[in-house]
Short mmCIF file of C-alpha atoms in Angstrom, two decimals:
data_model
loop_
_atom_site.label_atom_id
_atom_site.label_comp_id
_atom_site.label_asym_id
_atom_site.label_seq_id
_atom_site.Cartn_x
_atom_site.Cartn_y
_atom_site.Cartn_z
CA MET A 1135 50.41 0.60 -3.85
CA PRO A 1136 51.99 3.59 -5.13
CA THR A 1137 49.26 6.21 -5.51
CA GLY A 1138 51.67 9.23 -7.41
CA LEU A 1139 50.41 11.44 -4.54
CA LEU A 1140 53.30 12.83 -3.05
CA PRO A 1141 53.68 11.53 1.05
CA PHE A 1142 51.82 14.79 2.72
CA GLN A 1143 48.79 15.05 -0.16
CA GLU A 1144 47.99 11.76 1.18
CA LYS A 1145 48.33 12.53 4.92
CA SER A 1146 45.89 15.37 3.52
CA MET A 1147 43.84 13.03 1.28
CA HIS A 1148 43.81 10.79 4.34
CA ARG A 1149 42.09 13.90 6.89
CA SER A 1150 39.93 15.25 4.39
CA ARG A 1151 38.30 11.09 4.31
CA LEU A 1152 38.50 11.39 7.81
CA ARG A 1153 36.09 14.47 8.35
CA ALA A 1154 33.42 13.12 5.34
CA LEU A 1155 33.28 10.05 7.33
CA ALA A 1156 32.76 11.17 10.30
CA ALA A 1157 30.51 14.33 9.43
CA LEU A 1158 28.64 11.28 8.07
CA ALA A 1159 28.36 9.27 11.00
CA ALA A 1160 27.18 12.21 12.94
CA PHE A 1161 24.72 12.88 10.82
CA THR A 1162 23.66 9.34 10.87
CA PHE A 1163 23.57 9.66 14.54
CA ALA A 1164 21.21 12.84 14.82
CA ALA A 1165 18.68 11.46 12.45
CA GLY A 1166 18.66 8.36 13.93
CA LEU A 1167 19.12 6.29 11.33
CA PRO A 1168 21.55 2.28 11.22
CA ALA A 1169 24.95 3.24 9.51
CA SER A 1170 24.08 0.04 7.10
CA ALA A 1171 20.50 2.71 5.61
CA VAL A 1172 23.64 4.88 4.91
CA HIS A 1173 25.82 2.92 3.23
CA ALA A 1174 22.97 2.06 1.12
CA GLN A 1175 21.37 4.37 -1.24
CA ALA A 1176 23.40 2.89 -4.32
CA ALA A 1177 21.80 -0.36 -2.81
CA TRP A 1178 18.36 -0.22 -3.65
CA PRO A 1179 16.18 -0.43 -6.89
CA THR A 1180 18.12 -1.97 -9.18
CA LYS A 1181 15.27 -3.73 -11.58
CA PRO A 1182 11.46 -2.19 -11.64
CA VAL A 1183 9.75 -2.93 -7.83
CA ARG A 1184 6.86 -4.50 -7.61
CA ILE A 1185 4.76 -4.12 -4.97
CA VAL A 1186 1.77 -6.65 -3.95
CA VAL A 1187 -1.79 -6.13 -2.41
CA THR A 1188 -3.69 -9.09 -1.36
CA PHE A 1189 -6.82 -7.55 -2.31
CA PRO A 1190 -8.68 -5.76 -5.46
CA PRO A 1191 -8.23 -2.12 -6.08
CA GLY A 1192 -9.92 0.38 -3.85
CA GLY A 1193 -9.72 -0.06 0.01
CA ALA A 1194 -6.52 1.01 2.25
CA PRO A 1195 -3.85 -1.54 1.75
CA ASP A 1196 -4.28 -0.59 -2.20
CA THR A 1197 -4.24 3.18 -1.38
CA LEU A 1198 -1.29 2.73 0.58
CA ALA A 1199 0.49 0.82 -2.34
CA ARG A 1200 -0.58 3.64 -4.76
CA VAL A 1201 1.19 5.86 -2.77
CA LEU A 1202 4.48 4.39 -2.55
CA ALA A 1203 4.63 3.65 -5.82
CA GLU A 1204 4.12 7.49 -7.03
CA LYS A 1205 6.92 8.96 -4.72
CA TRP A 1206 9.05 5.91 -5.61
CA ALA A 1207 8.64 6.91 -9.23
CA SER A 1208 11.53 9.53 -8.43
CA LEU A 1209 14.29 6.63 -7.64
CA GLY A 1210 14.84 5.96 -11.10
CA GLN A 1211 13.54 2.51 -11.31
CA PRO A 1212 9.24 1.38 -12.60
CA VAL A 1213 7.61 0.89 -9.31
CA THR A 1214 4.29 -1.25 -10.11
CA VAL A 1215 0.94 -2.42 -7.94
CA ASP A 1216 0.34 -5.85 -8.13
CA ASN A 1217 -3.72 -6.79 -6.62
CA LYS A 1218 -3.43 -10.56 -5.59
CA PRO A 1219 -6.72 -11.77 -3.70
CA GLY A 1220 -8.12 -14.32 -2.78
CA ALA A 1221 -8.06 -16.71 0.45
CA GLY A 1222 -8.18 -13.45 3.12
CA GLY A 1223 -5.05 -12.05 1.64
CA ASN A 1224 -2.80 -15.55 1.24
CA ILE A 1225 -2.85 -15.85 -1.78
CA GLY A 1226 -0.63 -12.45 -2.80
CA ALA A 1227 1.59 -12.97 0.80
CA ASP A 1228 2.67 -16.62 -0.57
CA LEU A 1229 3.65 -14.86 -3.32
CA VAL A 1230 5.88 -12.40 -1.99
CA ALA A 1231 7.18 -15.31 0.05
CA LYS A 1232 8.05 -16.71 -2.43
CA ALA A 1233 9.92 -14.73 -3.93
CA ALA A 1234 14.02 -13.52 -4.52
CA GLY A 1235 15.06 -11.80 -1.69
CA ASP A 1236 16.92 -9.15 -3.02
CA GLY A 1237 13.92 -6.07 -1.80
CA HIS A 1238 12.24 -5.80 -5.59
CA THR A 1239 9.14 -7.90 -5.01
CA LEU A 1240 7.07 -6.49 -1.67
CA VAL A 1241 3.93 -6.84 0.09
CA VAL A 1242 1.13 -4.17 2.07
CA GLY A 1243 0.93 -6.80 4.77
CA THR A 1244 -2.31 -6.80 6.99
CA VAL A 1245 -3.11 -7.84 10.19
CA GLY A 1246 -4.97 -10.57 8.76
CA THR A 1247 -2.27 -11.87 6.43
CA HIS A 1248 0.52 -11.09 9.69
CA ALA A 1249 -1.46 -11.89 12.48
CA ILE A 1250 -5.10 -13.23 11.96
CA ASN A 1251 -4.61 -16.33 9.36
CA ALA A 1252 -2.02 -18.38 11.23
CA ALA A 1253 -4.84 -18.74 14.03
CA LEU A 1254 -7.30 -18.75 11.11
CA TYR A 1255 -6.81 -21.51 8.72
CA GLY A 1256 -3.97 -23.18 10.59
CA GLU A 1257 -2.17 -25.97 8.60
CA ARG A 1258 -3.94 -24.70 5.49
CA MET A 1259 -1.52 -21.61 5.87
CA PRO A 1260 0.94 -21.66 2.52
CA TYR A 1261 3.66 -19.27 4.39
CA ASN A 1262 4.68 -18.74 8.71
CA HIS A 1263 3.75 -15.30 8.26
CA LEU A 1264 6.77 -14.95 11.14
CA ARG A 1265 9.44 -16.94 9.47
CA ASP A 1266 8.52 -16.06 5.68
CA PHE A 1267 9.32 -12.68 5.43
CA THR A 1268 11.45 -9.17 5.94
CA PRO A 1269 9.92 -6.73 7.72
CA ILE A 1270 9.93 -2.79 6.42
CA ALA A 1271 8.53 -0.50 8.11
CA PHE A 1272 4.78 0.03 9.61
CA LEU A 1273 2.71 1.81 7.35
CA ALA A 1274 -0.44 2.60 8.88
CA SER A 1275 -3.24 1.97 11.84
CA THR A 1276 -7.00 2.55 10.68
CA PRO A 1277 -10.41 1.58 12.62
CA ASN A 1278 -13.13 -0.53 11.30
CA LEU A 1279 -16.28 1.69 10.43
CA LEU A 1280 -19.74 -0.28 11.70
CA VAL A 1281 -21.99 0.22 9.24
CA VAL A 1282 -25.51 -0.70 8.02
CA ASN A 1283 -27.82 -0.85 5.75
CA LYS A 1284 -30.04 2.49 5.76
CA THR A 1285 -32.80 0.15 5.80
CA VAL A 1286 -31.51 -1.67 9.50
CA PRO A 1287 -34.11 0.01 12.06
CA ALA A 1288 -30.88 0.74 14.33
CA SER A 1289 -29.65 3.99 14.98
CA ASN A 1290 -27.07 2.55 17.76
CA VAL A 1291 -24.76 -0.42 19.12
CA ARG A 1292 -27.19 -1.32 21.75
CA GLU A 1293 -30.19 -1.58 19.42
CA LEU A 1294 -28.25 -3.61 16.69
CA ILE A 1295 -27.60 -5.78 19.57
CA GLU A 1296 -31.47 -6.02 20.62
CA LEU A 1297 -32.03 -6.36 16.73
CA ALA A 1298 -29.82 -9.11 16.32
CA LYS A 1299 -31.48 -10.84 19.33
CA LYS A 1300 -34.15 -10.81 17.51
CA GLN A 1301 -34.32 -11.65 14.48
CA PRO A 1302 -31.14 -13.10 11.85
CA LEU A 1303 -28.79 -10.66 10.48
CA SER A 1304 -25.70 -10.59 8.45
CA PHE A 1305 -22.64 -9.17 8.30
CA GLY A 1306 -20.22 -9.09 5.09
CA SER A 1307 -16.33 -9.04 4.97
CA ALA A 1308 -13.46 -8.52 2.38
CA GLY A 1309 -12.84 -12.60 3.29
CA SER A 1310 -12.18 -15.02 5.98
CA GLY A 1311 -9.49 -13.29 8.50
CA THR A 1312 -9.76 -10.07 7.72
CA SER A 1313 -10.09 -7.40 10.40
CA ILE A 1314 -13.49 -6.88 8.89
CA HIS A 1315 -14.28 -10.42 9.63
CA LEU A 1316 -12.58 -10.60 12.48
CA SER A 1317 -14.04 -7.78 14.12
CA GLY A 1318 -17.35 -9.65 13.35
CA GLU A 1319 -17.32 -11.99 15.59
CA LEU A 1320 -15.59 -10.48 18.30
CA PHE A 1321 -18.58 -8.17 17.98
CA ASN A 1322 -20.28 -11.96 17.83
CA THR A 1323 -18.34 -12.90 21.52
CA LEU A 1324 -18.54 -9.67 23.82
CA ALA A 1325 -22.18 -9.19 22.59
CA GLY A 1326 -23.61 -12.90 23.46
CA VAL A 1327 -25.09 -13.04 19.63
CA LYS A 1328 -24.36 -14.99 16.86
CA MET A 1329 -24.99 -12.55 13.02
CA GLN A 1330 -23.65 -15.27 10.16
CA HIS A 1331 -20.60 -14.06 8.72
CA ILE A 1332 -20.70 -13.82 4.65
CA PRO A 1333 -16.30 -13.56 2.84
CA TYR A 1334 -16.14 -11.97 0.40
CA LYS A 1335 -13.44 -11.46 -2.24
CA GLY A 1336 -12.86 -8.18 -1.36
CA ARG A 1337 -14.42 -4.89 -0.01
CA ALA A 1338 -15.40 -4.29 -3.72
CA GLN A 1339 -17.60 -7.01 -4.15
CA ALA A 1340 -19.35 -6.97 -0.70
CA ILE A 1341 -20.55 -3.38 -0.75
CA PRO A 1342 -22.33 -3.48 -3.19
CA ASP A 1343 -24.80 -5.96 -1.51
CA LEU A 1344 -24.50 -3.75 1.75
CA LEU A 1345 -25.47 -1.39 0.24
CA GLY A 1346 -28.62 -3.43 -1.43
CA GLY A 1347 -29.21 -5.02 1.82
CA ARG A 1348 -28.59 -8.41 1.45
CA VAL A 1349 -26.17 -8.20 4.58
CA GLN A 1350 -26.97 -5.61 6.88
CA LEU A 1351 -23.58 -4.80 8.42
CA MET A 1352 -20.05 -4.71 8.16
CA PHE A 1353 -17.38 -3.86 10.33
CA ASP A 1354 -15.65 -1.51 6.79
CA ASN A 1355 -11.99 -0.22 7.20
CA MET A 1356 -13.19 3.72 7.74
CA PRO A 1357 -11.23 4.53 4.22
CA SER A 1358 -14.02 2.76 1.76
CA SER A 1359 -17.05 3.53 4.20
CA LEU A 1360 -16.62 7.16 5.11
CA PRO A 1361 -17.74 8.41 2.10
CA LEU A 1362 -20.38 6.47 2.15
CA VAL A 1363 -21.67 7.67 5.07
CA LYS A 1364 -20.67 11.37 4.61
CA SER A 1365 -23.00 10.97 1.31
CA GLY A 1366 -25.58 8.78 3.22
CA GLU A 1367 -25.81 5.77 1.30
CA LEU A 1368 -25.00 3.81 4.83
CA LYS A 1369 -25.35 4.54 8.44
CA ALA A 1370 -22.39 4.00 10.82
CA LEU A 1371 -23.11 3.35 14.41
CA ALA A 1372 -19.22 2.78 15.83
CA VAL A 1373 -15.96 2.79 15.18
CA THR A 1374 -13.53 -0.21 16.69
CA SER A 1375 -10.87 1.25 18.08
CA ALA A 1376 -10.58 1.92 21.52
CA GLN A 1377 -11.14 6.06 21.22
CA ARG A 1378 -12.50 8.15 18.44
CA SER A 1379 -11.01 8.69 15.00
CA PRO A 1380 -10.02 12.18 14.27
CA ALA A 1381 -11.73 11.75 10.26
CA ALA A 1382 -14.73 10.74 12.38
CA PRO A 1383 -15.03 12.24 15.82
CA ASP A 1384 -18.45 12.65 15.96
CA ILE A 1385 -19.14 8.79 15.68
CA PRO A 1386 -18.90 7.05 18.86
CA THR A 1387 -16.50 3.97 20.15
CA ILE A 1388 -18.30 0.05 20.54
CA ALA A 1389 -16.79 0.34 23.88
CA GLU A 1390 -18.39 3.26 24.59
CA SER A 1391 -21.32 2.18 23.00
CA GLY A 1392 -22.18 -0.98 25.41
CA ILE A 1393 -19.07 -3.25 24.33
CA PRO A 1394 -16.57 -2.35 26.83
CA GLY A 1395 -12.92 -3.48 26.41
CA PHE A 1396 -13.99 -3.84 22.88
CA GLU A 1397 -10.78 -3.13 20.27
CA ALA A 1398 -10.35 -3.86 16.86
CA THR A 1399 -8.10 -2.06 14.39
CA SER A 1400 -6.83 -2.86 10.88
CA TRP A 1401 -2.97 -2.55 10.23
CA PHE A 1402 -0.60 -2.22 7.54
CA GLY A 1403 3.16 -3.27 6.62
CA LEU A 1404 5.17 -3.23 4.01
CA TYR A 1405 7.44 -6.51 4.43
CA GLY A 1406 10.00 -7.60 1.45
CA SER A 1407 10.58 -11.41 0.75
CA PRO A 1408 12.65 -13.74 3.02
CA GLY A 1409 16.81 -13.04 2.71
CA ILE A 1410 16.59 -9.27 2.19
CA PRO A 1411 19.88 -7.82 3.10
CA ARG A 1412 20.35 -6.22 5.79
CA GLU A 1413 21.39 -2.72 3.81
CA VAL A 1414 18.50 -3.54 1.22
CA GLN A 1415 16.08 -3.97 4.03
CA MET A 1416 17.53 0.12 5.47
CA ARG A 1417 17.31 1.61 2.58
CA ILE A 1418 13.48 0.35 2.44
CA ASN A 1419 13.17 1.65 4.69
CA ALA A 1420 13.99 5.26 4.60
CA GLU A 1421 12.68 5.55 1.85
CA THR A 1422 8.96 4.27 3.15
CA LEU A 1423 9.33 6.57 6.13
CA LYS A 1424 10.49 9.38 3.66
CA VAL A 1425 7.12 9.33 1.74
CA MET A 1426 4.75 8.83 4.81
CA ALA A 1427 7.01 11.95 6.73
CA MET A 1428 5.39 14.53 3.29
CA PRO A 1429 2.76 17.24 3.85
CA ASP A 1430 0.32 15.68 1.06
CA VAL A 1431 1.04 12.29 1.56
CA LYS A 1432 0.25 12.96 5.74
CA ALA A 1433 -2.75 15.30 4.65
CA LYS A 1434 -4.17 12.26 1.93
CA LEU A 1435 -4.11 9.93 4.29
CA ALA A 1436 -5.74 11.33 7.92
CA ALA A 1437 -8.42 12.73 5.56
CA LEU A 1438 -9.52 8.66 4.53
CA GLY A 1439 -9.29 7.86 8.61
CA LEU A 1440 -5.28 6.57 8.61
CA ASP A 1441 -3.00 6.90 10.82
CA ILE A 1442 0.53 7.16 10.26
CA ASN A 1443 2.51 4.68 12.19
CA ALA A 1444 5.82 4.21 10.31
CA GLY A 1445 8.91 3.18 11.84
CA THR A 1446 11.74 0.43 12.06
CA PRO A 1447 11.63 -3.12 10.77
CA GLU A 1448 12.02 -3.75 14.39
CA ALA A 1449 9.36 -2.38 15.88
CA LEU A 1450 6.70 -3.87 12.92
CA ASN A 1451 7.95 -7.19 14.19
CA THR A 1452 7.44 -6.95 17.79
CA PHE A 1453 3.81 -5.57 16.79
CA MET A 1454 3.02 -8.30 14.80
CA GLN A 1455 4.24 -10.90 16.84
CA ALA A 1456 1.77 -9.46 19.63
CA GLU A 1457 -0.83 -9.18 17.61
CA THR A 1458 -1.12 -13.11 16.23
CA VAL A 1459 -1.17 -13.66 20.46
CA LYS A 1460 -3.92 -11.27 20.14
CA TRP A 1461 -5.69 -13.03 17.78
CA ALA A 1462 -5.95 -16.02 18.37
CA LYS A 1463 -6.87 -16.01 21.14
CA VAL A 1464 -9.97 -14.73 19.58
CA VAL A 1465 -10.29 -16.96 16.98
CA LYS A 1466 -10.39 -19.49 19.39
CA GLU A 1467 -12.76 -18.43 21.96
CA SER A 1468 -15.28 -16.96 18.51
CA GLY A 1469 -14.62 -20.21 17.04
CA ALA A 1470 -14.38 -17.99 13.52
CA LYS A 1471 -13.58 -20.68 10.75
CA ALA A 1472 -12.05 -19.75 7.25
CA ASP A 1473 -15.45 -20.26 5.04
#
């Protein structure tokens, strides 16, 4: 087709395009990004973005969603956070599993919605977490904090175990299938005690009962309980991670407090509906990683006890599969039920 250019002009333009493509490829390689992530810069978002949080406002999933929503405001489309709690996170996750696969409906998945619940709920699961989502990016992880009502006569894990062997104790959770629930079940199994699980619709409902003494303890996400420990409203006995948390280095781990091998970490990943095109998936991944690398975001999340682990969709998918196997074993050995 005639271009209106002289032959030497066409050749010069062709060489310029080749140089531009070579420069783009070099940048892509140096940045460690797939070429599809670069070519998709205009593909998303093309309409408002909805980030579903499977628990009530407050807590780590909600915090992460609102950080993304705030920073993504510069992308030119409205970004809203939609809290859809219930059934251990299954209600909100199922909504995203059945949404259009265009990348505009996302969910902050948790260890519950994307690992534990499959074993805990069994045939009652409304979705398949390994098949019905498009993984976008690992976001962050946090240890749970073993906290007790300040009137509980135990100042460490050993004293709590002895107390649990003498009298009934109950632990609250943000719902069946959450890491808060399964941390307690794992503790029951490894410590040889039988504390009663009391599920709530979210930590916003559980924390008041813990403060009021209606339940004696929780294995809560650090971002929501650490401020209450610092204010003296709760007592912290241990963290559930393998190592101490930089956000609370004076609090020992459960493993070093008398239960070797104990480890239970809450984690959060960003997922989309099934069928999102690869170039859109990688565009959202790139925008997510950009936010998680911002100095103010890193400082804010670190202060809350959240460790940023942002990475590729493939890394999130591999980790999710390993966690599914791990927690299925815990559910089976503990006899945990979805209350």
